[in-house]
Amino acid sequence: MKHAFSIHPDGLNLLKDIYHAKGHAGSQSPMPVQLLLIDDIYTTGSTLDACGQVILAAAGHVGIPLRIYTLTLARS
């Protein structure tokens, strides 16, 4: 799964918009943006992990604290 995913610039802009709209920017201890990743079937967790790592890295690069939660509909 390494290098299988990338973040679309609009996705990063959306994170920035949410972060600023919630009044997090400039705060002494900013609350992280909360994100829910949904996958249809959980097998090894590699898809959610790979997606999450890309999103966390992008958010960290622009200084947005982020907390990711996951939800799956079934486990194989």
N, CA, C and O atoms as a DFTB+ gen file, in Angstrom:
304 C
 N C O
     1  1       0.814      -1.204       0.000
     2  2       0.000       0.000       0.000
     3  2       0.856       1.267       0.000
     4  3       0.331       2.371      -0.137
     5  1       2.153       1.113       0.151
     6  2       3.018       2.290       0.205
     7  2       2.920       3.069      -1.104
     8  3       3.038       2.493      -2.186
     9  1       2.710       4.351      -1.003
    10  2       2.574       5.276      -2.139
    11  2       1.324       5.003      -2.981
    12  3       1.247       5.446      -4.127
    13  1       0.354       4.288      -2.432
    14  2      -0.871       3.990      -3.176
    15  2      -1.864       5.153      -3.126
    16  3      -2.756       5.240      -3.971
    17  1      -1.717       6.042      -2.148
    18  2      -2.674       7.127      -1.965
    19  2      -1.970       8.472      -1.911
    20  3      -0.796       8.567      -1.550
    21  1      -2.707       9.500      -2.274
    22  2      -2.212      10.870      -2.143
    23  2      -3.404      11.752      -1.789
    24  3      -4.559      11.382      -2.005
    25  1      -3.101      12.913      -1.246
    26  2      -4.185      13.823      -0.878
    27  2      -4.384      14.833      -2.004
    28  3      -3.425      15.410      -2.517
    29  1      -5.610      15.027      -2.367
    30  2      -5.958      16.008      -3.394
    31  2      -5.804      17.402      -2.792
    32  3      -6.162      17.601      -1.632
    33  1      -5.282      18.376      -3.545
    34  2      -5.127      19.727      -2.999
    35  2      -6.419      20.295      -2.408
    36  3      -6.381      21.023      -1.416
    37  1      -7.554      19.966      -3.011
    38  2      -8.827      20.442      -2.468
    39  2      -9.109      19.834      -1.099
    40  3      -9.735      20.473      -0.254
    41  1      -8.652      18.608      -0.874
    42  2      -8.822      17.976       0.421
    43  2      -8.017      18.685       1.488
    44  3      -8.493      18.875       2.607
    45  1      -6.803      19.075       1.151
    46  2      -5.974      19.815       2.091
    47  2      -6.562      21.203       2.341
    48  3      -6.544      21.691       3.471
    49  1      -7.076      21.831       1.300
    50  2      -7.730      23.138       1.467
    51  2      -8.962      23.016       2.359
    52  3      -9.243      23.914       3.151
    53  1      -9.689      21.924       2.237
    54  2     -10.857      21.690       3.085
    55  2     -10.445      21.566       4.554
    56  3     -11.097      22.127       5.434
    57  1      -9.367      20.834       4.813
    58  2      -8.861      20.722       6.185
    59  2      -8.476      22.095       6.736
    60  3      -8.780      22.421       7.883
    61  1      -7.811      22.888       5.911
    62  2      -7.424      24.245       6.336
    63  2      -8.657      25.086       6.641
    64  3      -8.693      25.797       7.645
    65  1      -9.665      25.008       5.779
    66  2     -10.898      25.777       5.981
    67  2     -11.590      25.376       7.283
    68  3     -12.041      26.233       8.043
    69  1     -11.669      24.082       7.532
    70  2     -12.309      23.590       8.760
    71  2     -11.523      24.061       9.975
    72  3     -12.100      24.523      10.960
    73  1     -10.224      23.943       9.898
    74  2      -9.355      24.330      11.006
    75  2      -9.539      25.811      11.350
    76  3      -9.658      26.167      12.523
    77  1      -9.561      26.662      10.338
    78  2      -9.708      28.101      10.574
    79  2     -11.136      28.483      10.955
    80  3     -11.337      29.393      11.759
    81  1     -12.121      27.804      10.392
    82  2     -13.519      28.116      10.694
    83  2     -13.868      27.770      12.142
    84  3     -14.700      28.434      12.759
    85  1     -13.241      26.746      12.672
    86  2     -13.516      26.337      14.050
    87  2     -12.773      27.204      15.062
    88  3     -12.911      27.009      16.269
    89  1     -11.986      28.163      14.572
    90  2     -11.263      29.052      15.466
    91  2     -10.068      28.400      16.130
    92  3      -9.621      28.851      17.185
    93  1      -9.547      27.344      15.525
    94  2      -8.414      26.636      16.110
    95  2      -7.102      27.386      15.907
    96  3      -6.229      27.362      16.775
    97  1      -6.964      28.041      14.781
    98  2      -5.691      28.683      14.459
    99  2      -5.363      29.771      15.473
   100  3      -6.237      30.539      15.876
   101  1      -4.109      29.833      15.878
   102  2      -3.659      30.868      16.801
   103  2      -3.913      30.561      18.258
   104  3      -3.480      31.321      19.125
   105  1      -4.589      29.492      18.552
   106  2      -4.882      29.115      19.932
   107  2      -3.627      28.533      20.589
   108  3      -2.783      27.940      19.918
   109  1      -3.518      28.710      21.906
   110  2      -2.368      28.172      22.637
   111  2      -2.313      26.647      22.539
   112  3      -1.247      26.074      22.314
   113  1      -3.445      26.005      22.705
   114  2      -3.512      24.551      22.574
   115  2      -4.683      24.217      21.657
   116  3      -5.775      23.896      22.126
   117  1      -4.450      24.295      20.343
   118  2      -5.539      24.079      19.391
   119  2      -6.103      22.673      19.455
   120  3      -5.370      21.693      19.586
   121  1      -7.410      22.597      19.362
   122  2      -8.087      21.303      19.305
   123  2      -7.836      20.700      17.918
   124  3      -7.864      21.415      16.917
   125  1      -7.595      19.406      17.861
   126  2      -7.370      18.794      16.555
   127  2      -8.659      18.714      15.738
   128  3      -9.755      18.584      16.283
   129  1      -8.501      18.792      14.447
   130  2      -9.613      18.548      13.540
   131  2      -9.886      17.045      13.616
   132  3      -8.955      16.239      13.597
   133  1     -11.147      16.676      13.700
   134  2     -11.515      15.261      13.778
   135  2     -12.021      14.802      12.415
   136  3     -12.878      15.441      11.805
   137  1     -11.480      13.693      11.957
   138  2     -11.791      13.169      10.636
   139  2     -12.212      11.711      10.760
   140  3     -11.594      10.942      11.496
   141  1     -13.252      11.337      10.048
   142  2     -13.726       9.958      10.040
   143  2     -13.442       9.345       8.676
   144  3     -13.941       9.824       7.657
   145  1     -12.634       8.279       8.658
   146  2     -12.382       7.519       7.432
   147  2     -13.292       6.298       7.446
   148  3     -13.391       5.601       8.455
   149  1     -13.943       6.048       6.341
   150  2     -14.868       4.914       6.241
   151  2     -14.369       3.956       5.159
   152  3     -14.030       4.370       4.050
   153  1     -14.332       2.690       5.499
   154  2     -13.939       1.650       4.550
   155  2     -15.013       0.568       4.584
   156  3     -15.576       0.284       5.641
   157  1     -15.296      -0.031       3.443
   158  2     -16.375      -1.017       3.403
   159  2     -16.015      -2.323       4.103
   160  3     -16.834      -2.884       4.831
   161  1     -14.796      -2.808       3.886
   162  2     -14.405      -4.079       4.496
   163  2     -13.019      -3.944       5.115
   164  3     -12.083      -3.469       4.473
   165  1     -12.902      -4.369       6.374
   166  2     -11.628      -4.355       7.085
   167  2     -11.036      -5.751       6.997
   168  3     -11.605      -6.718       7.503
   169  1      -9.879      -5.839       6.343
   170  2      -9.195      -7.125       6.267
   171  2      -7.935      -7.060       7.121
   172  3      -7.863      -7.677       8.183
   173  1      -6.944      -6.309       6.651
   174  2      -5.694      -6.179       7.407
   175  2      -5.535      -4.792       8.018
   176  3      -4.687      -4.584       8.886
   177  1      -6.342      -3.855       7.569
   178  2      -6.218      -2.477       8.056
   179  2      -5.234      -1.652       7.262
   180  3      -5.033      -0.474       7.558
   181  1      -4.609      -2.255       6.248
   182  2      -3.581      -1.542       5.494
   183  2      -4.140      -0.381       4.678
   184  3      -3.452       0.624       4.498
   185  1      -5.359      -0.493       4.186
   186  2      -5.952       0.607       3.422
   187  2      -6.192       1.816       4.313
   188  3      -5.802       2.932       3.970
   189  1      -6.829       1.599       5.449
   190  2      -7.085       2.701       6.369
   191  2      -5.779       3.292       6.887
   192  3      -5.657       4.509       7.025
   193  1      -4.814       2.441       7.171
   194  2      -3.524       2.917       7.664
   195  2      -2.821       3.771       6.613
   196  3      -2.318       4.849       6.928
   197  1      -2.782       3.299       5.372
   198  2      -2.101       4.044       4.307
   199  2      -2.780       5.386       4.055
   200  3      -2.104       6.404       3.910
   201  1      -4.105       5.396       4.001
   202  2      -4.835       6.653       3.805
   203  2      -4.601       7.593       4.980
   204  3      -4.343       8.781       4.792
   205  1      -4.692       7.066       6.167
   206  2      -4.506       7.884       7.363
   207  2      -3.122       8.493       7.436
   208  3      -2.976       9.658       7.807
   209  1      -2.107       7.725       7.089
   210  2      -0.737       8.235       7.127
   211  2      -0.543       9.393       6.151
   212  3       0.132      10.371       6.476
   213  1      -1.126       9.290       4.963
   214  2      -1.019      10.366       3.970
   215  2      -1.702      11.630       4.475
   216  3      -1.155      12.726       4.356
   217  1      -2.891      11.477       5.035
   218  2      -3.641      12.632       5.528
   219  2      -2.940      13.261       6.729
   220  3      -2.847      14.485       6.818
   221  1      -2.444      12.436       7.654
   222  2      -1.718      12.957       8.822
   223  2      -0.456      13.705       8.403
   224  3      -0.149      14.764       8.950
   225  1       0.266      13.161       7.444
   226  2       1.492      13.815       6.978
   227  2       1.178      15.166       6.333
   228  3       1.868      16.153       6.590
   229  1       0.141      15.209       5.498
   230  2      -0.227      16.463       4.839
   231  2      -0.678      17.502       5.855
   232  3      -0.290      18.667       5.769
   233  1      -1.486      17.089       6.804
   234  2      -1.968      18.010       7.832
   235  2      -0.799      18.503       8.688
   236  3      -0.724      19.688       9.014
   237  1       0.098      17.608       9.047
   238  2       1.257      17.992       9.833
   239  2       2.165      18.951       9.104
   240  3       2.758      19.841       9.713
   241  1       2.275      18.774       7.801
   242  2       3.124      19.648       6.983
   243  2       2.650      21.101       7.013
   244  3       3.463      22.023       6.943
   245  1       1.348      21.300       7.116
   246  2       0.799      22.665       7.152
   247  2       0.412      23.083       8.567
   248  3      -0.203      24.133       8.756
   249  1       0.767      22.271       9.564
   250  2       0.557      22.648      10.962
   251  2      -0.854      22.490      11.492
   252  3      -1.261      23.207      12.406
   253  1      -1.603      21.554      10.923
   254  2      -2.968      21.315      11.392
   255  2      -2.981      20.058      12.255
   256  3      -2.694      18.968      11.759
   257  1      -3.310      20.193      13.546
   258  2      -3.436      18.988      14.372
   259  2      -4.671      18.206      13.933
   260  3      -5.732      18.782      13.691
   261  1      -4.520      16.912      13.834
   262  2      -5.584      16.085      13.266
   263  2      -5.728      14.807      14.070
   264  3      -4.740      14.196      14.476
   265  1      -6.965      14.413      14.291
   266  2      -7.271      13.135      14.937
   267  2      -8.146      12.362      13.953
   268  3      -9.180      12.855      13.503
   269  1      -7.716      11.146      13.627
   270  2      -8.440      10.332      12.656
   271  2      -9.127       9.162      13.358
   272  3      -8.519       8.451      14.157
   273  1     -10.401       8.984      13.042
   274  2     -11.185       7.842      13.505
   275  2     -11.535       7.012      12.278
   276  3     -11.590       7.530      11.163
   277  1     -11.771       5.724      12.490
   278  2     -12.114       4.862      11.351
   279  2     -13.404       4.098      11.636
   280  3     -13.750       3.823      12.785
   281  1     -14.086       3.774      10.575
   282  2     -15.324       3.003      10.646
   283  2     -15.327       2.041       9.473
   284  3     -15.065       2.432       8.336
   285  1     -15.621       0.789       9.753
   286  2     -15.763      -0.193       8.683
   287  2     -17.131      -0.858       8.809
   288  3     -17.705      -0.952       9.894
   289  1     -17.625      -1.306       7.682
   290  2     -18.949      -1.909       7.668
   291  2     -18.898      -3.419       7.921
   292  3     -19.861      -4.004       8.416
   293  1     -17.776      -4.038       7.581
   294  2     -17.655      -5.482       7.778
   295  2     -16.201      -5.847       7.956
   296  3     -15.306      -5.098       7.565
   297  1     -15.973      -6.993       8.544
   298  2     -14.613      -7.516       8.705
   299  2     -14.549      -8.871       8.009
   300  3     -15.418      -9.725       8.185
   301  1     -13.494      -9.043       7.213
   302  2     -13.377     -10.335       6.506
   303  2     -12.470     -11.274       7.245
   304  3     -12.254     -12.402       6.802
